[in-house]
Amino acid sequence: MLAIAFEKMLKNKAPFLCMLIACLFSVSLFATMPAFENAVKKRMLQRELSQLQYETTLPPLVHEITVSDREITENEGGGIDVFETGIYKALIPRFGIPVIAKQFTLNHHSAAFLHISPGNESSIFLERGGIMYGEGLFDHVELMAGRLPNEPGADGIIEVVVSESAAEKMPFMLGSVYLQRFTPAQDLPSEEVRLHVVGIIRMADPADPFWVTPLSEINPYTTYESFISTFFTGEVSRFSVHLTTTFDHTAVGPENLKAILDLAQTENSGTLTNMEILEDAFKRDLELGFYLLVLLIPIFALLMFFIIMISDLILEQDKVEISLLYSRGAGKGSVLAIYAIQTLLISLVAIAAGIPLSLLLCSALGASSGFLEFVGRAPLQVTATAKVFGYATAGAALFSLSTLLPILFSKSASIVTQRRLKAVRGSKPFFEKYYLDLFLLGISIYGYFSYQNLSDILTVTSAGISEITIDPLVFLISSCFLMGCAMLIARCYPYLMRLLFHLGRSLWPPAIYASLSASRSRPRSRYIILFIIMTASISLYTSTAARTINQNTLDRAMYGIGADLVIKERWPFIDPNPVYRNGKYIVPHVKDVFFTEMPFEIFNEPPGVALATKVYRNDRTMITTLKGINARDLDVIAIYPDEFAQISWQRDDMYAYHLNHLMNAMSANYHTVLLTRNLMEQLGVSNGDEIRVRWENNPENLICYVYDAIEYFPTFDPVALDGTLRSLIVMNYELVESEYPIEPYEVWIRKEDGASSADILQYLLDHRESPPKVFESTIDPYVRGASMFLRTDYSLPKFAMNDARVKLASVLGDPLILSMNSFLTLNFIMILALTAVGLLLFWSFDLQSRRLQISIMRSAGMSQNSVIAMLLWEQALLSLLPLLAGFVLGRIGSTLFVPMFEMGGSKSPLAFRVFRLSADALRVGAIITGIILLTIAMLWYLASRIKISDTLKLGEE
Amino acid sequence: MSEIIRTENVVKTFPNASKPVRAIGGVSITVGSGCLTVLSGKSGSGKTTLINLIGALDRPDSGKIWVCGEEITLMPESGREKLRRSSIGFVFQSLALFGDMTAFENVEFAMRIAGISPKAGAKRIGECFEMVGLVNRIKHNPQELSGGEQQRVAIARAIAHKPALVLADEPTAQLDTKMGLQIIKLFLTLAKEEGITFVMSSHDPEIVEVAQTVYTLKDGELSDEL
């Protein structure tokens, strides 16, 4: 059996190679999923932890365990090693994460320190504190004064060192002796310890991972021997043991996350910092897995068809050989065994080659910066985990099953029957036989209408401006729709060909006659039609979905920022009625203070600034109509219309009219205002009506005239966090500044192409004179959370800058968006690759199987050119027409389903718009056309090499 | 009876990896029009090769061949195609119908290749099917026909364009004896009624007996044995 299998493979290299390619595709695709998923999940988690580290400057993954008031025993070595043995050695390694640093401290419980003069027991009472020992601590400190402590002397006084802060705060004085009274253990009489401060220390390098817990600002430190000899009774001793372990967070990934969480959540296992991030990551991992799986459904479907098609082609070729075996008495089991050996060998080779290929593919995909973009990102770190091997094996198994099942279910036809059935056209494709097209269409139609109903019922609220992404369910429904329609078109295709055949029957020359006959009859050709329709439609749909998501994400981000740069500057102010509470200055409201405007001209000076403008905003505006209807707590944006139109980010579907039309109206009369539609309805006003506008703290009304209603305006989110509708007035800043006291405004800037935001900021910092220090506070000038305009801490930066480029990079760099883009790119590339290989293989096999047929045509006098023309017409009917049908289907699919992605995420403040890039359709068309041309060239070559006499002879074999 | 085929010292050798094979070695035959001529001989004697040479499907290495009064040995490919289109019909051992077409369409397609207009062709197709006795089966696909029926469709296709010559390579090899003889009977009838010359290869002695002329080939050369 083995010999027959090997002989077969050596004899038929081409089919063997085709099967290997098919299996390689299957293995690579299957293996890509877990490899990529793993790498992305790890990247997402690392990004969050690293971001946390950046923001807090603390290591993100720190384990702490404290043992206190428990039985502490001495080990054989005489030290408190039981804790390292019992806790550190047992528990910490079980996390399986490399340790960067550890801090092991013993801390005697706090008691009051008494400063005693030599020979004088009267004392100066200090703050409470506890004496500490830290393992290896003295290797990480810098001595400021004095020396490090030695072992206790005969007088029993222990030597200690203190931190600079402790020396200042307690205060501990160098050279002084302090007394502390303590109870060593329960039921024991109190004792006292004298400590001699011999040195002042500080952290040698505060950035050292060792200092995850910095030096105590209160407690003195001593040696191990001093600590143990003083505080350890050999029974229950009243000090605590504290172990802090800093883990290398870059080693945490999906492969070990669950184990870490399980361990961290067990009793008496200490605490691990940022558990919520790890738990969220774990929860998200499950969601992400499903999400990525759904994105790959179309390519899996296409892969299935590819494998079935290739297997079918090869089996068709082998039918005579198989029937010969049956005729010689071989049973189905023997035949199956021969093919099983073949597929096993192919599978092993495919797994060996496919896994590295999939890792390479994942790594490259991870470097993509967007859909079909491969610029400037570090490749993903991918590893071949057990899951990758498992999936790769599954891919090989799927291939093997697809190849062996048809043999299993085939009839054991003898050679005689086989020869008789040589003209057999073949049975229906399985998707026609089992009505898979109708089934998938049914699912998609049901899903489409159910989803629409669901969106009507859902209360759509805005959580602010946030990212959107592909809803897996929508993608699933749309994939079902595209596949179902493609199958339905493939089912109907023969009827169309039949119609064409009959319509022009009396006209068709031999080439078209033969092409149409072939196109309408051969069941096998329906696979290639299906392939091409699915390729074109799914590629187009995928690209539209990706472009739409990406562009809407970018638009939302830009809408939220408003311009290239938005700068807020700290303004000096006078608070006429400062309020203090518990000695702390309470930051006033903007309306309660008097500001000094910082000169604006500087914002137009930096190289790289094209134009700068003022944009004033508040949320305490009131409107009164002539009919006496009021509205309060409204948002206002006041602008210079001309400049604003040139600087702000706009999209052409934001207004009923062109923006310039509205800005021109506002410029012509600076009393002109724009109101949101809901506000106009609330006030009962129409275009042209007069209204009175004022800020809450200003009695003076500004007379304004309503020009038009708007739905959107840069940075305005029409839905509040609680789901209520917000209102906006857009005013001319000239009116505001002429009538009202100055208040801080934002500066919006349009940059020149290629200008650097950092350079602009640096220019401002270098050239802006320091404002007069109008406000002074002796208590605590820094107030957390104060708005930029009201910061009173002059050590803080003068400017706060919102850079659109940074925001956009962050938004598009979101791992979920990146994953989506990468997987859709994978879809796109793999679909086209499968189609390329599938087309070439199909047509070369097809031509080989039709050599006899072509020779007979030639023998009947059909010229070589006519034969080529016949093949060209077949390409036109079976490849180009389906390509067009695929484009139409893709267009329909994206029109129906892409808008539904909006419902998956939180409501966008900006209207969701479907974006198409014609370059994508051109790209798909060009690639498939290129493949078709290549196929034609190959067929031309093969057809021209057919020797009629040889083929006719072979036909009689 | 005029001469429709003449060969003079035709030689054909096929290159082989180990040693070239001389399929035809200096064969000279003539075939008169309107009769049934059989090329007999064992398998590998060169029958099929000779038929391919006569049918302008291959070229001899040396010697000359005339078909329908034209020397075809050095004729360009376009001329040979034209000759096959207009004057020659083929019937093959392997049935060789186009599975994508019905019986009617198989014949119609051959007429289309021959350049016969659909109007003229429609009548002729009907006649052909009548001649081969398959009027009730014209709308069937090949896999719905028996072996004999398929061969008869192949014959209808071969004669549809009224060729002067029909070359049949082992046309009865895949049929039982009774069916085979029916086919031969059909050839004889067509030869008589349509004036078509039939040249066929066979090693069946019963068929050889009914032929008007028999050439026996042995190892690529003419032999006197039957």
Coordinates of C-alpha atoms in Angstrom, one line a residue, chain A residues 459-672:
Chain A
T459 CA -31.9 53.5 23.4
V460 CA -28.9 55.0 21.7
T461 CA -26.8 57.0 24.0
S462 CA -23.5 58.7 23.5
A463 CA -20.6 58.0 25.7
G464 CA -18.7 60.9 24.3
I465 CA -16.5 60.6 21.3
S466 CA -15.2 57.0 21.3
E467 CA -14.1 54.5 18.7
I468 CA -16.3 52.3 16.6
T469 CA -15.5 49.0 15.2
I470 CA -17.0 46.1 13.2
D471 CA -19.9 44.4 14.9
P472 CA -19.1 40.6 14.5
L473 CA -22.8 39.8 14.1
V474 CA -23.2 42.3 11.3
F475 CA -20.2 40.9 9.7
L476 CA -21.5 37.4 10.1
I477 CA -24.9 38.4 8.6
S478 CA -23.3 40.2 5.7
S479 CA -20.9 37.3 5.0
C480 CA -24.0 35.0 4.9
F481 CA -25.6 37.4 2.5
L482 CA -22.6 37.6 0.1
M483 CA -22.0 33.9 0.2
G484 CA -25.7 33.1 -0.3
C485 CA -26.1 35.5 -3.2
A486 CA -22.9 34.2 -4.8
M487 CA -24.1 30.7 -4.6
L488 CA -27.5 31.7 -6.0
I489 CA -25.9 33.5 -8.9
A490 CA -23.8 30.4 -9.5
R491 CA -26.9 28.3 -9.5
C492 CA -28.7 30.5 -12.0
Y493 CA -25.7 31.0 -14.2
P494 CA -26.2 27.9 -16.3
Y495 CA -29.7 29.2 -17.1
L496 CA -28.3 32.5 -18.2
M497 CA -25.8 30.7 -20.4
R498 CA -28.6 28.5 -21.8
L499 CA -30.6 31.6 -22.6
L500 CA -27.7 33.2 -24.4
F501 CA -27.0 30.0 -26.3
H502 CA -30.6 29.7 -27.6
L503 CA -30.9 33.4 -28.3
G504 CA -28.0 33.4 -30.7
R505 CA -28.0 29.8 -31.7
S506 CA -28.1 30.4 -35.4
L507 CA -25.5 33.1 -35.1
W508 CA -22.8 31.8 -32.9
P509 CA -19.5 30.8 -34.5
P510 CA -17.9 27.5 -33.3
A511 CA -15.8 29.2 -30.6
I512 CA -18.8 30.9 -28.9
Y513 CA -21.0 27.8 -29.5
A514 CA -18.6 25.6 -27.7
S515 CA -18.0 28.1 -24.9
L516 CA -21.6 28.6 -24.2
S517 CA -22.2 24.9 -24.2
A518 CA -19.4 24.4 -21.8
S519 CA -20.5 27.3 -19.6
R520 CA -24.1 26.1 -19.2
S521 CA -23.3 22.5 -18.6
R522 CA -20.3 21.8 -16.5
P523 CA -21.1 21.6 -12.8
R524 CA -17.5 22.0 -12.0
S525 CA -17.4 25.4 -13.6
R526 CA -19.9 26.7 -11.0
Y527 CA -17.1 26.5 -8.4
I528 CA -15.0 28.8 -10.3
I529 CA -17.9 31.2 -10.9
L530 CA -18.6 31.1 -7.2
F531 CA -15.0 31.7 -6.4
I532 CA -14.8 34.8 -8.5
I533 CA -18.1 36.3 -7.4
M534 CA -17.1 35.7 -3.7
T535 CA -13.7 37.1 -4.2
A536 CA -14.9 40.3 -5.9
S537 CA -17.8 40.8 -3.6
I538 CA -16.1 40.0 -0.3
S539 CA -13.0 42.0 -1.3
L540 CA -15.1 45.0 -2.2
Y541 CA -17.2 44.6 0.9
T542 CA -14.2 44.1 3.2
S543 CA -12.4 47.1 1.8
T544 CA -15.6 49.3 2.1
A545 CA -16.1 48.1 5.7
A546 CA -12.5 48.8 6.6
R547 CA -12.4 52.2 4.9
T548 CA -15.7 53.2 6.5
I549 CA -14.6 52.2 10.0
N550 CA -11.2 53.8 9.7
Q551 CA -12.5 57.0 8.1
N552 CA -15.4 57.4 10.5
T553 CA -13.0 56.8 13.4
L554 CA -10.7 59.4 12.1
D555 CA -13.6 61.8 11.4
R556 CA -14.9 61.3 14.9
A557 CA -11.5 62.0 16.4
M558 CA -11.0 65.1 14.2
Y559 CA -14.6 66.3 15.0
G560 CA -13.8 65.9 18.6
I561 CA -10.6 68.0 18.4
G562 CA -11.8 70.5 15.9
A563 CA -8.5 71.6 14.3
D564 CA -4.8 70.6 13.8
L565 CA -3.9 72.0 17.1
V566 CA -6.0 73.3 20.0
I567 CA -4.1 75.2 22.6
K568 CA -5.2 76.4 26.1
E569 CA -3.0 78.8 28.0
R570 CA -2.8 79.6 31.6
W571 CA -4.2 83.1 32.1
P572 CA -3.5 85.3 35.1
F573 CA -6.6 86.2 37.1
I574 CA -7.7 88.2 40.1
D575 CA -10.1 86.6 42.5
P576 CA -11.9 89.4 44.3
N577 CA -13.4 86.9 46.9
P578 CA -10.9 84.1 47.5
V579 CA -12.4 81.2 49.5
Y580 CA -10.3 78.9 51.7
R581 CA -11.4 75.6 53.3
N582 CA -9.2 73.9 55.9
G583 CA -6.4 76.2 54.8
K584 CA -6.7 75.2 51.1
Y585 CA -7.7 77.7 48.4
I586 CA -10.9 76.7 46.6
V587 CA -10.6 77.2 42.9
P588 CA -13.3 79.6 41.8
H589 CA -15.5 79.4 38.7
V590 CA -14.4 81.3 35.6
K591 CA -17.3 83.6 36.0
D592 CA -16.3 84.8 39.4
V593 CA -12.8 86.1 38.6
F594 CA -11.2 88.8 36.4
F595 CA -8.8 87.6 33.8
T596 CA -5.9 89.4 32.0
E597 CA -5.8 88.4 28.4
M598 CA -2.5 87.0 27.2
P599 CA -1.4 88.6 23.9
F600 CA -2.8 86.6 21.0
E601 CA -0.4 87.6 18.3
I602 CA 2.2 85.1 19.3
F603 CA 0.1 82.3 18.1
N604 CA 0.5 83.4 14.5
E605 CA 4.3 83.8 14.8
P606 CA 5.7 80.3 15.1
P607 CA 7.1 78.8 11.8
G608 CA 4.6 76.1 10.7
V609 CA 1.5 77.9 11.8
A610 CA -0.7 78.8 8.8
L611 CA -3.4 80.5 10.7
A612 CA -4.6 80.8 14.3
T613 CA -7.9 81.9 15.7
K614 CA -9.7 82.4 18.9
V615 CA -12.6 80.1 19.9
Y616 CA -14.5 80.9 23.0
R617 CA -16.8 78.4 24.8
N618 CA -18.9 78.2 27.9
D619 CA -21.8 76.1 29.1
R620 CA -23.8 78.6 31.1
T621 CA -25.6 80.5 28.4
M622 CA -29.2 81.5 28.5
I623 CA -31.6 82.5 25.7
T624 CA -34.9 84.3 26.0
T625 CA -37.2 84.7 23.0
L626 CA -39.5 87.7 22.4
K627 CA -42.3 85.5 23.5
G628 CA -40.7 85.0 26.8
I629 CA -39.6 81.4 26.4
N630 CA -36.3 80.6 28.1
A631 CA -33.6 78.1 27.9
R632 CA -30.7 77.8 30.3
D633 CA -27.3 76.0 30.7
L634 CA -26.7 76.0 27.0
D635 CA -23.4 75.6 25.2
V636 CA -22.0 78.4 23.3
I637 CA -19.1 78.6 20.8
A638 CA -18.0 82.0 19.7
I639 CA -15.8 82.3 16.6
Y640 CA -14.4 84.6 14.0
P641 CA -16.3 83.0 11.1
D642 CA -13.8 83.8 8.4
E643 CA -10.8 82.3 10.2
F644 CA -12.8 79.5 11.7
A645 CA -13.9 78.3 8.3
Q646 CA -10.3 78.2 7.2
I647 CA -8.9 76.5 10.3
S648 CA -11.5 74.1 11.6
W649 CA -12.1 70.5 10.5
Q650 CA -15.2 70.1 8.5
R651 CA -17.0 67.5 6.5
D652 CA -19.2 68.3 3.6
D653 CA -22.3 66.5 5.0
M654 CA -22.3 68.3 8.3
Y655 CA -24.6 71.2 7.1
A656 CA -27.6 71.6 4.9
Y657 CA -25.7 74.3 3.1
H658 CA -22.0 74.8 2.5
L659 CA -20.2 76.0 5.6
N660 CA -19.0 79.1 3.8
H661 CA -22.6 80.1 3.3
L662 CA -23.2 80.1 7.0
M663 CA -19.9 81.8 7.8
N664 CA -20.5 84.5 5.3
A665 CA -23.9 85.2 6.9
M666 CA -22.3 85.4 10.3
S667 CA -19.5 87.7 9.0
A668 CA -21.9 90.1 7.3
N669 CA -23.8 90.7 10.6
Y670 CA -22.1 89.9 13.8
H671 CA -25.5 89.5 15.6
T672 CA -26.2 86.4 13.5

